Short mmCIF file of C-alpha atoms in Angstrom, two decimals:
data_model
loop_
_atom_site.label_atom_id
_atom_site.label_comp_id
_atom_site.label_asym_id
_atom_site.label_seq_id
_atom_site.Cartn_x
_atom_site.Cartn_y
_atom_site.Cartn_z
CA UNK A 1 90.38 37.55 36.54
CA UNK A 2 91.21 35.82 33.43
CA UNK A 3 92.16 36.68 29.63
CA UNK A 4 88.59 35.37 28.45
CA UNK A 5 87.06 37.42 31.59
CA UNK A 6 88.75 40.57 30.31
CA UNK A 7 88.17 39.94 26.49
CA UNK A 8 84.25 39.25 27.69
CA UNK A 9 83.91 42.48 29.31
CA UNK A 10 85.67 44.35 26.34
CA UNK A 11 83.15 42.48 23.79
CA UNK A 12 80.13 44.00 26.02
CA UNK A 13 81.53 47.53 26.54
CA UNK A 14 81.81 47.70 22.45
CA UNK A 15 78.63 46.31 22.05
CA UNK A 16 77.11 48.72 24.71
CA UNK A 17 78.73 51.82 22.60
CA UNK A 18 77.28 50.36 19.28
CA UNK A 19 73.57 49.40 20.77
CA UNK A 20 73.25 52.58 22.63
CA UNK A 21 74.67 54.86 19.26
CA UNK A 22 72.01 53.17 17.54
CA UNK A 23 69.38 53.96 19.81
CA UNK A 24 70.43 57.48 19.69
CA UNK A 25 69.41 57.59 15.89
CA UNK A 26 66.89 55.25 16.01
CA UNK A 27 64.99 55.74 19.49
CA UNK A 28 65.47 59.12 19.88
CA UNK A 29 64.88 60.53 16.32
CA UNK A 30 63.06 57.67 14.70
CA UNK A 31 65.51 56.51 12.10
CA UNK A 32 65.55 53.25 11.36
CA UNK A 33 68.96 52.30 10.14
CA UNK A 34 70.46 49.01 9.63
CA UNK A 35 73.75 49.84 8.18
CA UNK A 36 75.34 50.53 11.56
CA UNK A 37 78.02 48.01 10.97
CA UNK A 38 79.51 49.85 8.28
CA UNK A 39 80.09 53.09 10.24
CA UNK A 40 81.88 50.61 13.07
CA UNK A 41 83.82 48.97 10.35
CA UNK A 42 85.26 52.62 9.10
CA UNK A 43 86.09 53.56 12.16
CA UNK A 44 87.63 50.21 13.13
CA UNK A 45 89.95 50.48 9.55
CA UNK A 46 90.40 54.67 10.56
CA UNK A 47 91.87 53.66 13.46
CA UNK A 48 94.06 50.41 12.32
CA UNK A 49 95.75 52.45 9.56
CA UNK A 50 96.84 55.24 12.18
CA UNK A 51 98.02 52.40 14.66
CA UNK A 52 100.06 50.80 11.68
CA UNK A 53 101.50 54.25 11.00
CA UNK A 54 102.40 54.58 14.21
CA UNK A 55 100.43 57.49 15.62
CA UNK A 56 99.12 57.38 19.32
CA UNK A 57 96.16 55.75 20.52
CA UNK A 58 94.32 59.16 21.03
CA UNK A 59 94.98 59.81 17.43
CA UNK A 60 93.66 56.76 16.21
CA UNK A 61 90.63 56.61 18.26
CA UNK A 62 89.87 60.52 17.31
CA UNK A 63 90.52 59.78 13.59
CA UNK A 64 88.05 56.57 13.87
CA UNK A 65 85.21 58.79 15.31
CA UNK A 66 85.81 61.41 12.94
CA UNK A 67 85.82 59.49 9.99
CA UNK A 68 83.03 57.33 10.97
CA UNK A 69 81.22 60.56 11.89
CA UNK A 70 81.94 62.17 8.28
CA UNK A 71 80.70 59.10 6.58
CA UNK A 72 77.48 59.23 8.62
CA UNK A 73 77.07 62.72 7.83
CA UNK A 74 77.18 61.87 4.01
CA UNK A 75 74.92 58.98 4.52
CA UNK A 76 72.62 61.15 6.59
CA UNK A 77 72.77 64.26 4.09
CA UNK A 78 71.76 61.92 0.96
CA UNK A 79 68.98 60.01 2.96
CA UNK A 80 67.50 62.93 5.49
CA UNK A 81 64.34 63.02 3.31
CA UNK A 82 63.69 59.07 3.36
CA UNK A 83 61.77 57.21 5.70
CA UNK A 84 61.16 54.02 7.28
CA UNK A 85 61.52 51.27 4.60
CA UNK A 86 63.06 53.48 2.05
CA UNK A 87 65.55 54.55 5.12
CA UNK A 88 66.10 50.84 6.09
CA UNK A 89 66.96 49.93 2.42
CA UNK A 90 69.25 52.70 2.02
CA UNK A 91 71.39 51.93 4.84
CA UNK A 92 71.50 48.20 4.19
CA UNK A 93 73.06 49.21 0.82
CA UNK A 94 75.40 51.04 2.84
CA UNK A 95 76.19 48.24 4.82
CA UNK A 96 77.06 46.17 1.46
CA UNK A 97 78.70 48.81 -0.33
CA UNK A 98 81.14 49.29 2.69
CA UNK A 99 82.42 45.35 2.71
CA UNK A 100 82.22 45.14 -0.90
CA UNK A 101 84.31 48.43 -1.39
CA UNK A 102 86.95 47.07 1.20
CA UNK A 103 87.43 43.51 0.09
CA UNK A 104 88.51 44.92 -3.14
CA UNK A 105 90.99 47.27 -1.69
CA UNK A 106 94.77 46.12 -1.20
CA UNK A 107 95.41 48.94 0.84
CA UNK A 108 93.20 48.14 3.50
CA UNK A 109 94.14 44.29 3.07
CA UNK A 110 91.03 43.42 1.09
CA UNK A 111 89.87 40.15 1.68
CA UNK A 112 92.37 39.21 4.32
CA UNK A 113 91.86 42.49 6.28
CA UNK A 114 94.59 44.03 8.39
CA UNK A 115 96.80 42.17 10.93
CA UNK A 116 100.01 42.81 12.79
CA UNK A 117 98.04 45.93 14.19
CA UNK A 118 100.19 47.49 16.91
CA UNK A 119 98.68 47.26 20.39
CA UNK A 120 97.43 50.47 23.08
CA UNK A 121 100.27 48.99 25.78
CA UNK A 122 97.57 48.46 28.11
CA UNK A 123 97.79 44.74 28.15
CA UNK A 124 94.26 42.88 28.41
CA UNK A 125 93.17 44.49 31.59
CA UNK A 126 94.01 48.10 30.74
CA UNK A 127 91.90 47.68 27.31
CA UNK A 128 89.06 46.22 29.18
CA UNK A 129 88.79 49.39 31.90
CA UNK A 130 89.43 51.47 28.87
CA UNK A 131 86.44 50.29 26.81
CA UNK A 132 84.01 50.16 29.89
CA UNK A 133 85.11 53.82 30.74
CA UNK A 134 84.14 54.48 27.38
CA UNK A 135 81.20 52.75 27.33
CA UNK A 136 80.11 54.02 30.76
CA UNK A 137 80.75 57.46 29.59
CA UNK A 138 78.70 56.56 26.07
CA UNK A 139 75.55 55.80 28.76
CA UNK A 140 76.24 58.98 30.89
CA UNK A 141 76.14 60.85 27.28
CA UNK A 142 72.79 59.32 26.06
CA UNK A 143 71.32 59.75 29.44
CA UNK A 144 71.95 63.52 29.46
CA UNK A 145 71.14 63.91 25.88
CA UNK A 146 67.61 62.38 26.59
CA UNK A 147 66.91 65.09 29.03
CA UNK A 148 68.51 67.98 27.29
CA UNK A 149 66.68 70.14 25.03
CA UNK A 150 68.45 68.59 21.82
CA UNK A 151 67.31 65.26 22.96
CA UNK A 152 63.43 66.61 23.26
CA UNK A 153 63.75 68.09 19.75
CA UNK A 154 65.06 64.72 18.62
CA UNK A 155 62.06 62.93 20.00
CA UNK A 156 59.67 65.64 18.82
CA UNK A 157 60.96 64.71 15.17
CA UNK A 158 60.94 61.00 15.70
CA UNK A 159 57.45 61.14 17.08
CA UNK A 160 55.89 63.20 14.54
CA UNK A 161 57.91 64.96 11.85
CA UNK A 162 55.51 67.21 10.47
CA UNK A 163 54.05 68.32 13.81
CA UNK A 164 57.93 69.28 14.89
CA UNK A 165 58.03 71.37 11.63
CA UNK A 166 55.04 73.50 12.66
CA UNK A 167 56.46 74.28 15.53
CA UNK A 168 59.88 75.78 13.82
CA UNK A 169 61.75 72.33 14.60
CA UNK A 170 64.22 72.03 11.56
CA UNK A 171 63.73 68.30 11.57
CA UNK A 172 66.40 67.60 8.63
CA UNK A 173 69.26 69.32 10.76
CA UNK A 174 68.31 67.28 13.87
CA UNK A 175 67.72 63.85 11.98
CA UNK A 176 71.14 64.68 10.23
CA UNK A 177 72.81 65.59 13.28
CA UNK A 178 71.58 62.84 15.30
CA UNK A 179 72.71 60.46 12.40
CA UNK A 180 76.25 62.15 12.78
CA UNK A 181 76.63 61.63 16.65
CA UNK A 182 75.56 57.95 16.48
CA UNK A 183 77.62 57.05 13.80
CA UNK A 184 80.70 59.04 15.32
CA UNK A 185 80.32 56.88 18.26
CA UNK A 186 80.31 54.15 16.44
CA UNK A 187 83.16 54.65 14.65
CA UNK A 188 85.11 55.47 17.84
CA UNK A 189 83.89 51.79 19.28
CA UNK A 190 85.35 50.78 16.15
CA UNK A 191 88.77 52.26 16.92
CA UNK A 192 88.56 50.41 20.27
CA UNK A 193 87.55 47.31 18.83
CA UNK A 194 90.98 47.56 16.59
CA UNK A 195 93.21 47.70 19.63
CA UNK A 196 91.47 44.89 21.01
CA UNK A 197 92.12 42.11 18.52
CA UNK A 198 94.95 43.90 16.86
CA UNK A 199 93.35 42.13 13.56
CA UNK A 200 90.18 43.19 11.44
CA UNK A 201 88.40 41.52 8.34
CA UNK A 202 85.61 42.92 6.20
CA UNK A 203 83.28 40.25 7.35
CA UNK A 204 83.48 41.57 11.14
CA UNK A 205 81.64 44.47 10.16
CA UNK A 206 78.36 42.94 7.83
CA UNK A 207 75.02 43.37 7.89
CA UNK A 208 74.30 40.63 10.18
CA UNK A 209 76.16 42.83 12.85
CA UNK A 210 73.62 45.45 12.01
CA UNK A 211 70.69 43.42 12.50
CA UNK A 212 72.16 41.91 15.75
CA UNK A 213 72.37 45.49 16.90
CA UNK A 214 69.25 46.68 15.80
CA UNK A 215 67.69 43.49 17.78
CA UNK A 216 69.26 44.62 21.04
CA UNK A 217 67.71 48.08 20.44
CA UNK A 218 64.30 46.72 19.74
CA UNK A 219 64.36 44.15 22.70
CA UNK A 220 65.61 46.66 24.83
CA UNK A 221 63.03 49.21 24.27
CA UNK A 222 63.67 51.54 21.36
CA UNK A 223 64.12 55.18 23.24
CA UNK A 224 65.44 53.75 26.64
CA UNK A 225 69.09 53.91 27.16
CA UNK A 226 68.94 51.69 30.18
CA UNK A 227 66.62 48.91 28.41
CA UNK A 228 69.21 49.01 25.37
CA UNK A 229 72.05 48.76 27.80
CA UNK A 230 70.26 45.39 29.63
CA UNK A 231 69.29 43.59 26.14
CA UNK A 232 72.88 44.25 25.04
CA UNK A 233 74.56 42.59 27.81
CA UNK A 234 72.02 39.90 28.23
CA UNK A 235 72.69 39.30 24.28
CA UNK A 236 75.95 39.37 24.42
CA UNK A 237 76.66 37.07 27.44
CA UNK A 238 74.11 34.45 26.59
CA UNK A 239 75.63 32.56 23.73
CA UNK A 240 78.45 32.67 25.96
CA UNK A 241 76.84 31.23 29.09
CA UNK A 242 74.90 28.82 27.15
CA UNK A 243 77.36 27.69 24.31
CA UNK A 244 74.95 24.95 22.84
CA UNK A 245 72.79 27.70 21.58
CA UNK A 246 75.88 29.73 20.20
CA UNK A 247 75.13 27.79 16.53
CA UNK A 248 71.55 29.21 16.91
CA UNK A 249 72.35 32.86 18.07
CA UNK A 250 70.81 34.72 14.77
CA UNK A 251 67.74 31.92 15.03
CA UNK A 252 66.89 33.08 18.75
CA UNK A 253 67.47 36.93 18.26
CA UNK A 254 65.20 36.80 15.29
CA UNK A 255 62.39 34.71 17.46
CA UNK A 256 62.90 36.93 20.39
CA UNK A 257 62.85 40.37 18.29
CA UNK A 258 59.65 39.04 16.83
CA UNK A 259 58.06 37.90 20.15
CA UNK A 260 59.16 41.42 21.25
CA UNK A 261 57.54 43.27 18.54
CA UNK A 262 54.33 41.31 18.47
CA UNK A 263 53.58 40.99 22.69
CA UNK A 264 55.69 43.92 23.76
CA UNK A 265 56.38 46.89 21.44
CA UNK A 266 58.10 48.63 24.30
CA UNK A 267 60.96 45.91 24.99
CA UNK A 268 62.48 45.09 28.07
CA UNK A 269 61.58 49.10 29.29
CA UNK A 270 58.02 48.62 28.63
CA UNK A 271 57.76 45.60 30.60
CA UNK A 272 59.43 47.22 33.27
CA UNK A 273 57.62 50.31 33.34
CA UNK A 274 54.32 48.18 33.08
CA UNK A 275 55.29 46.06 35.89
CA UNK A 276 56.53 48.91 38.12
CA UNK A 277 52.80 51.10 37.27
CA UNK A 278 51.08 47.68 38.50
CA UNK A 279 53.01 47.46 41.62
CA UNK A 280 52.10 51.03 42.66
CA UNK A 281 48.73 50.60 42.10
CA UNK A 282 48.74 47.49 43.97
#
């Protein structure tokens, strides 16, 4: 395969990790977060600093996941009592705060970012394989989480927080745990992105990325791991296959988001489930 193909596979794998991890927060636990790009960026910068300092790849990736998870825990703790619109606005603020903070820090490269980051030593093919393995592990973890008692608790909180409290489910604790888990995986994806590009800038982790990830989750079907994976692959490859729509990507994503929200609230997963039920009846 060509270098372009390996690069495309790497981007697909990273986006799957980001969208699936956001689905753990939004789809499983009902927390509408629009700042996922900030946690992705925190992991990327943490891994980049470790790589530049000469630490091995596993240490840098773990550092990215830990830093993003801690930041997610702090943000989650500060906003655990917020709901819906208020939580969305808070996470939007986190996204802008992160980009603004990084741009002013010279030790983080400021506007120019961090360049000449040491590679993983695996080459383009090795990087793609590593990223896809992590993406597969993220999917497996999400599916297992969804079937576990913890996943049932997340869904109970997401469906009706007050009802969950009445049956002794500590909603605040589970919301905080979901936020920390999802952001830690986003930070791990950021570390992989660092080794993939070997160059990072603040604008790569801005608000537009967070909105794009939310579009992938909603179009795929909030709460459905396979639906989110399918939507992520489609929305990542679509601009590459049809290059002429690349300049209108956000417009198309926004239009799809409106259409899905209006006519198919369950997303791709809901459409597939509906068709399956009809075929069984027939």
